[in-house]
């Protein structure tokens, strides 16, 4: 493979896409493994990425925030040396996640080009402020992932803390939100949140992280395309030379070749969303589409519960229709609706339909159990 010149990191120190009318013809691409596993692993990923000339920034997690202890928690400070080696050998800017002062100091000392704040950290204003303080005045470019849960203000607040203290470019990074409903995604995209962010802060470029949204390789391309259609400025995609053997997030990582095919398959529309599309009717409709999708997910979750309830009733020999329980459901939900200013008549009609369907699902489950 011939070595292409590395694409310049589009002036991360300025706000490259903030000027009205600016229209990048290809997304900024951040790629690299979920975790830095060894120097050999990082070289195997970095070499083809660098040679392709399509990747602007190489990523690798050193300190991995894992849901439970005793799973692989990253190689920490020793992996910083490997990241440094990649930066120098391949002349590529590199980025990693920082979650506390110790991480920040180590990264500053090593000369890491860009740092990111992870979703579990954005949740805590204390932690974000601690990181920002440790970076005070350095002007280092920062990516701020959305918080785990769908709180736009918390995301905006983290961006404000970082920009006012660190003083460099700050980009938002959309990685989806913890799921409440039944969905195919590891983290629900809830597109209305990044659209809301763009409306509130049109000067902050938004990147998308399809890997953590999708959680599965086969869903990545669709998420990446949607992000491009919404005018997002770049993509972070976890890339591993042998994803099936990865020590973390193996289902969602692509090979370098997989990354290149995904990028080649994207349709990048010339026109960026106009101001009106970001703040006007189209933006509101996009937000409504996303909320409706969640409404359907919630209904699916409710019916899945109804099915389980049907099975339990079957086992216990209880009748499906429990009048007292239905009266309680009807009364409490009507009260919740009133508190939220919803029309009572409308909500009660919806409740009746939902109840009717729950009874049907429970009866089916019960008769399946009998047969
Ligand atoms: C990551 O990018 O590897 C990561 C841990 O992401 P998030 O904070 O989005 O979970
Ligand atoms: Mn990951």
Coordinates of C-alpha atoms and ligand atoms in Angstrom, one line a residue:
X1 CA 0.0 0.0 0.0
X2 CA 1.5 3.4 -0.9
X3 CA 1.7 5.9 1.9
X4 CA -0.6 8.8 1.3
X5 CA 0.1 12.1 3.0
X6 CA -1.7 12.2 6.3
X7 CA -4.7 14.5 6.0
X8 CA -4.2 17.6 8.1
X9 CA -6.3 17.7 11.3
X10 CA -8.7 20.5 10.3
X11 CA -7.4 23.3 12.4
X12 CA -8.7 21.9 15.7
X13 CA -7.3 25.0 17.4
X14 CA -9.6 27.2 15.5
X15 CA -13.3 26.4 15.0
X16 CA -13.0 25.1 11.5
X17 CA -16.6 24.6 10.7
X18 CA -18.1 27.5 12.6
X19 CA -18.0 29.9 9.8
X20 CA -21.4 30.2 8.1
X21 CA -21.4 28.6 4.7
X22 CA -18.4 26.4 5.3
X23 CA -19.0 23.0 3.8
X24 CA -16.5 20.2 4.4
X25 CA -16.7 17.6 1.7
X26 CA -15.7 14.8 3.9
X27 CA -16.1 14.1 7.6
X28 CA -13.3 14.4 10.1
X29 CA -12.4 10.8 11.0
X30 CA -11.2 9.7 14.4
X31 CA -10.3 6.0 14.4
X32 CA -8.3 3.5 16.4
X33 CA -8.9 0.7 18.9
X34 CA -11.3 0.9 21.8
X35 CA -8.3 0.1 24.1
X36 CA -4.6 0.2 23.7
X37 CA -3.8 -3.5 24.1
X38 CA -0.1 -3.6 23.1
X39 CA 2.3 -1.6 20.9
X40 CA 2.1 -4.4 18.3
X41 CA -1.7 -4.1 18.2
X42 CA -1.6 -0.4 17.9
X43 CA 0.9 -0.6 15.0
X44 CA -1.2 -3.1 13.2
X45 CA -4.2 -0.7 13.4
X46 CA -2.3 2.5 12.8
X47 CA -0.3 1.5 9.8
X48 CA -3.3 0.9 7.4
X49 CA -5.1 3.9 8.8
X50 CA -2.1 6.1 8.2
X51 CA -1.5 4.7 4.8
X52 CA -5.1 5.3 3.7
X53 CA -4.7 9.0 4.2
X54 CA -8.3 9.1 5.4
X55 CA -7.9 9.3 9.2
X56 CA -7.3 12.6 10.9
X57 CA -6.9 11.5 14.5
X58 CA -5.8 8.2 16.0
X59 CA -7.7 7.1 19.1
X60 CA -7.0 4.5 21.8
X61 CA -8.4 4.2 25.4
X62 CA -5.7 3.9 28.1
X63 CA -7.8 4.0 31.2
X64 CA -11.1 2.2 30.4
X65 CA -14.2 3.0 32.5
X66 CA -15.8 -0.4 32.8
X67 CA -19.2 -1.0 34.3
X68 CA -17.9 -3.7 36.7
X69 CA -14.4 -4.2 38.2
X70 CA -12.2 -7.2 37.2
X71 CA -12.9 -6.7 33.5
X72 CA -10.0 -5.3 31.4
X73 CA -9.4 -1.8 32.6
X74 CA -6.8 -0.7 30.1
X75 CA -3.1 -0.6 30.2
X76 CA -2.8 2.9 31.8
X77 CA 0.4 4.9 31.8
X78 CA 2.5 2.3 30.1
X79 CA 0.1 2.5 27.1
X80 CA 0.8 6.2 27.0
X81 CA 4.3 5.3 25.7
X82 CA 2.7 3.2 22.9
X83 CA 0.4 6.1 21.9
X84 CA 3.4 8.4 21.8
X85 CA 5.2 5.9 19.6
X86 CA 2.3 5.9 17.2
X87 CA 2.2 9.7 17.1
X88 CA 5.9 9.8 16.2
X89 CA 6.3 6.8 14.0
X90 CA 3.2 7.5 11.9
X91 CA 3.2 11.3 12.2
X92 CA -0.5 11.2 13.2
X93 CA -2.2 13.3 15.9
X94 CA -3.4 11.1 18.7
X95 CA -6.2 11.3 21.3
X96 CA -7.3 9.4 24.5
X97 CA -9.9 9.7 27.3
X98 CA -9.0 11.4 30.5
X99 CA -11.1 11.1 33.6
X100 CA -9.1 12.7 36.4
X101 CA -6.2 15.0 37.2
X102 CA -3.6 12.2 37.1
X103 CA -4.6 11.2 33.6
X104 CA -4.5 14.8 32.4
X105 CA -1.0 15.4 33.9
X106 CA 0.4 12.2 32.3
X107 CA -1.1 13.2 28.9
X108 CA 0.1 16.7 29.0
X109 CA 3.6 15.5 29.9
X110 CA 3.5 13.0 27.0
X111 CA 2.3 15.7 24.5
X112 CA -1.0 14.0 23.5
X113 CA -2.7 16.2 20.8
X114 CA -6.3 16.0 21.7
X115 CA -8.1 14.7 24.9
X116 CA -11.7 13.5 25.3
X117 CA -14.0 13.4 28.2
X118 CA -16.1 10.2 28.4
X119 CA -19.8 9.8 28.9
X120 CA -19.5 8.5 32.5
X121 CA -17.4 11.6 33.4
X122 CA -19.6 14.2 31.6
X123 CA -22.4 13.1 34.1
X124 CA -20.4 14.7 37.0
X125 CA -19.8 18.5 36.9
X126 CA -17.2 18.0 39.7
X127 CA -15.2 15.6 37.6
X128 CA -15.5 17.8 34.5
X129 CA -14.4 20.9 36.4
X130 CA -11.5 18.9 37.9
X131 CA -10.3 17.9 34.4
X132 CA -10.8 21.5 33.1
X133 CA -8.8 22.9 36.0
X134 CA -5.9 20.5 35.4
X135 CA -5.9 21.8 31.8
X136 CA -6.4 25.4 32.6
X137 CA -5.1 27.7 29.9
X138 CA -3.3 25.0 27.9
X139 CA -5.6 25.5 24.9
X140 CA -5.5 21.7 24.2
X141 CA -8.4 20.7 21.9
X142 CA -11.1 18.7 23.6
X143 CA -13.9 16.4 22.7
X144 CA -16.8 16.3 25.1
X145 CA -19.0 13.2 24.9
X146 CA -22.6 13.4 25.9
X147 CA -23.5 12.3 29.4
X148 CA -24.8 8.7 29.8
X149 CA -28.4 9.9 30.3
X150 CA -30.3 12.2 28.0
X151 CA -29.7 15.5 29.7
X152 CA -28.9 18.3 27.2
X153 CA -28.1 20.9 29.9
X154 CA -25.5 18.7 31.5
X155 CA -23.8 18.2 28.1
X156 CA -23.9 22.0 27.4
X157 CA -22.6 22.7 31.0
X158 CA -19.6 20.4 30.5
X159 CA -18.8 22.1 27.2
X160 CA -19.0 25.5 28.9
X161 CA -16.7 24.4 31.8
X162 CA -14.1 23.1 29.4
X163 CA -14.2 26.0 27.0
X164 CA -14.0 28.7 29.6
X165 CA -11.2 27.0 31.5
X166 CA -9.0 25.2 28.9
X167 CA -9.3 27.9 26.3
X168 CA -8.9 25.7 23.2
X169 CA -11.3 24.3 20.6
X170 CA -14.2 22.2 22.1
X171 CA -16.1 19.7 20.0
X172 CA -19.2 17.8 21.1
X173 CA -19.2 14.0 20.6
X174 CA -22.5 12.2 20.4
X175 CA -22.3 8.6 21.6
X176 CA -25.9 7.9 22.4
X177 CA -27.7 7.5 25.7
X178 CA -28.5 4.6 28.1
X179 CA -31.5 2.7 26.9
X180 CA -34.8 2.7 28.6
X181 CA -36.8 0.9 25.9
X182 CA -36.2 -2.2 23.8
X183 CA -34.0 -1.1 21.0
X184 CA -31.4 -2.6 18.7
X185 CA -28.8 0.0 19.8
X186 CA -26.4 -0.4 22.6
X187 CA -27.0 3.3 23.4
X188 CA -30.2 5.0 22.1
X189 CA -29.2 7.7 19.6
X190 CA -32.0 10.1 20.6
X191 CA -31.1 12.4 17.8
X192 CA -33.2 15.2 19.2
X193 CA -30.5 15.8 21.8
X194 CA -27.6 16.5 19.5
X195 CA -30.0 18.6 17.3
X196 CA -30.9 20.5 20.4
X197 CA -27.2 21.0 21.1
X198 CA -26.7 22.4 17.6
X199 CA -29.7 24.8 18.1
X200 CA -28.3 26.0 21.4
X201 CA -24.7 26.2 20.3
X202 CA -24.4 26.4 16.5
X203 CA -20.8 27.4 17.0
X204 CA -19.8 24.0 18.5
X205 CA -19.1 21.3 15.9
X206 CA -20.7 18.0 16.7
X207 CA -19.0 14.6 15.9
X208 CA -20.8 11.3 16.1
X209 CA -19.5 8.0 17.7
X210 CA -21.5 5.3 15.9
X211 CA -19.5 2.6 17.6
X212 CA -20.9 3.2 21.1
X213 CA -24.4 4.0 19.7
X214 CA -24.6 0.9 17.6
X215 CA -22.7 -1.6 19.8
X216 CA -22.8 -3.9 16.7
X217 CA -20.8 -3.8 13.5
X218 CA -23.9 -4.3 11.2
X219 CA -25.6 -1.1 12.5
X220 CA -22.6 1.2 12.2
X221 CA -23.1 2.4 8.6
X222 CA -26.7 3.4 9.2
X223 CA -25.8 5.4 12.2
X224 CA -22.9 7.1 10.5
X225 CA -25.1 8.0 7.5
X226 CA -27.8 9.5 9.7
X227 CA -25.1 11.6 11.5
X228 CA -23.9 12.9 8.1
X229 CA -27.5 13.6 7.0
X230 CA -27.9 15.7 10.2
X231 CA -24.9 17.7 9.3
X232 CA -22.5 16.3 11.9
X233 CA -18.9 17.1 11.1
X234 CA -17.1 13.9 11.8
X235 CA -17.1 10.4 13.0
X236 CA -15.3 8.4 15.7
X237 CA -15.1 4.8 14.8
X238 CA -13.5 2.1 16.9
X239 CA -11.1 0.1 14.7
X240 CA -9.1 -3.0 15.5
X241 CA -7.0 -5.2 13.3
X242 CA -8.7 -8.3 14.8
X243 CA -12.0 -7.2 16.4
X244 CA -13.0 -10.7 17.4
X245 CA -10.0 -10.9 19.7
X246 CA -10.3 -7.4 21.1
X247 CA -10.1 -7.0 24.9
X248 CA -13.0 -4.6 25.0
X249 CA -16.0 -3.8 22.8
X250 CA -15.3 -6.5 20.3
X251 CA -18.8 -6.6 18.7
X252 CA -18.7 -3.0 17.7
X253 CA -15.1 -2.6 16.3
X254 CA -14.4 -2.8 12.6
X255 CA -11.2 -3.7 10.8
X256 CA -9.3 -1.0 9.0
X257 CA -10.8 -2.4 5.7
X258 CA -14.2 -2.3 7.2
X259 CA -13.7 1.3 8.2
X260 CA -12.6 2.2 4.6
X261 CA -15.7 0.5 3.1
X262 CA -18.0 2.2 5.6
X263 CA -16.5 5.6 4.7
X264 CA -16.6 4.9 1.0
X265 CA -20.3 4.0 1.3
X266 CA -21.3 7.3 3.0
X267 CA -23.2 9.9 1.0
X268 CA -22.0 13.3 2.0
X269 CA -24.5 16.0 0.9
X270 CA -22.9 19.1 -0.3
X271 CA -25.1 21.4 1.6
X272 CA -24.8 21.9 5.3
X273 CA -28.0 22.4 7.2
X274 CA -29.0 26.0 7.0
X275 CA -29.6 28.0 10.2
X276 CA -33.4 27.6 9.6
X277 CA -33.0 23.8 9.4
X278 CA -31.1 23.7 12.6
X279 CA -33.5 25.9 14.6
X280 CA -36.7 25.9 12.6
X281 CA -39.5 23.5 11.5
X282 CA -37.2 20.8 10.1
X283 CA -35.2 20.6 13.4
X284 CA -38.4 20.3 15.4
X285 CA -39.7 17.6 13.0
X286 CA -36.4 15.6 13.4
X287 CA -36.8 15.9 17.1
X288 CA -40.4 14.7 16.9
X289 CA -39.3 11.7 14.8
X290 CA -36.8 10.7 17.4
X291 CA -39.3 11.1 20.3
X292 CA -41.9 9.0 18.4
X293 CA -39.3 6.3 17.9
X294 CA -38.8 6.2 21.6
X295 CA -42.5 6.2 22.2
X296 CA -42.7 3.0 20.1
X297 CA -39.7 1.5 22.0
X298 CA -41.5 2.2 25.3
X299 CA -44.7 0.6 24.0
X300 CA -42.6 -2.5 23.0
X301 CA -41.1 -2.6 26.5
X302 CA -44.5 -2.4 28.0
X303 CA -45.9 -5.2 25.9
X304 CA -42.8 -7.4 26.7
X305 CA -43.7 -6.9 30.4
X306 CA -47.3 -7.7 29.7
X307 CA -46.2 -11.0 28.2
X308 CA -44.2 -11.9 31.3
X309 CA -47.1 -11.0 33.5
X310 CA -49.4 -13.2 31.4
X311 CA -47.0 -16.1 31.9
X312 CA -46.9 -15.5 35.7
X313 CA -50.7 -15.3 35.9
X314 CA -50.8 -18.5 33.9
X315 CA -48.6 -20.3 36.4
X316 CA -50.5 -18.9 39.4
X317 CA -53.9 -19.6 37.9
X318 CA -55.0 -16.0 38.1
X319 CA -57.4 -14.4 35.6
X320 CA -55.9 -12.0 33.1
X321 CA -58.3 -9.1 33.8
X322 CA -57.8 -7.8 37.4
X323 CA -60.4 -5.1 37.7
X324 CA -58.9 -3.5 40.9
X325 CA -55.4 -3.3 39.3
X326 CA -56.9 -1.7 36.1
X327 CA -58.7 0.9 38.2
X328 CA -55.4 1.8 39.9
X329 CA -53.5 2.0 36.6
X330 CA -56.2 4.2 35.1
X331 CA -56.3 6.5 38.1
X332 CA -52.6 7.0 38.6
X333 CA -51.8 7.5 34.9
X334 CA -54.7 10.0 34.6
X335 CA -53.2 11.9 37.6
X336 CA -49.7 11.9 36.0
X337 CA -51.2 13.2 32.8
X338 CA -53.0 16.0 34.6
X339 CA -49.8 17.0 36.3
X340 CA -48.1 17.3 32.9
X341 CA -50.9 19.4 31.4
X342 CA -52.1 16.7 29.0
X343 CA -55.7 16.5 28.0
X344 CA -57.4 13.9 30.2
X345 CA -59.8 12.6 27.5
X346 CA -56.9 12.0 25.1
X347 CA -54.7 10.2 27.7
X348 CA -57.6 8.1 28.9
X349 CA -58.4 7.0 25.3
X350 CA -54.7 6.0 24.9
X351 CA -54.7 4.1 28.2
X352 CA -57.8 2.2 27.2
X353 CA -56.1 1.1 23.9
X354 CA -52.9 0.2 25.7
X355 CA -54.8 -1.8 28.3
X356 CA -56.8 -3.6 25.6
X357 CA -53.6 -4.6 23.8
X358 CA -51.9 -5.7 27.1
X359 CA -54.9 -8.0 27.8
X360 CA -54.5 -9.5 24.3
X361 CA -50.8 -10.1 24.8
X362 CA -51.3 -11.6 28.3
X363 CA -54.0 -13.9 27.1
X364 CA -51.8 -15.1 24.2
X365 CA -48.9 -15.7 26.6
X366 CA -51.2 -17.5 29.0
X367 CA -52.6 -19.8 26.3
X368 CA -49.1 -20.5 24.9
X369 CA -48.1 -21.6 28.4
X370 CA -51.1 -24.0 28.7
X371 CA -50.4 -25.6 25.3
Ligands
LIG1 C1 -14.7 4.9 24.4 O1 -14.8 5.8 23.5 O2 -13.9 3.9 24.4 C2 -15.6 5.0 25.6 C3 -15.4 4.4 26.7 O3 -16.7 5.8 25.3 P1 -18.0 6.3 26.2 O4 -17.4 7.2 27.2 O5 -18.8 6.9 25.1 O6 -18.6 5.0 26.8
LIG2 MN1 -15.2 1.3 23.5

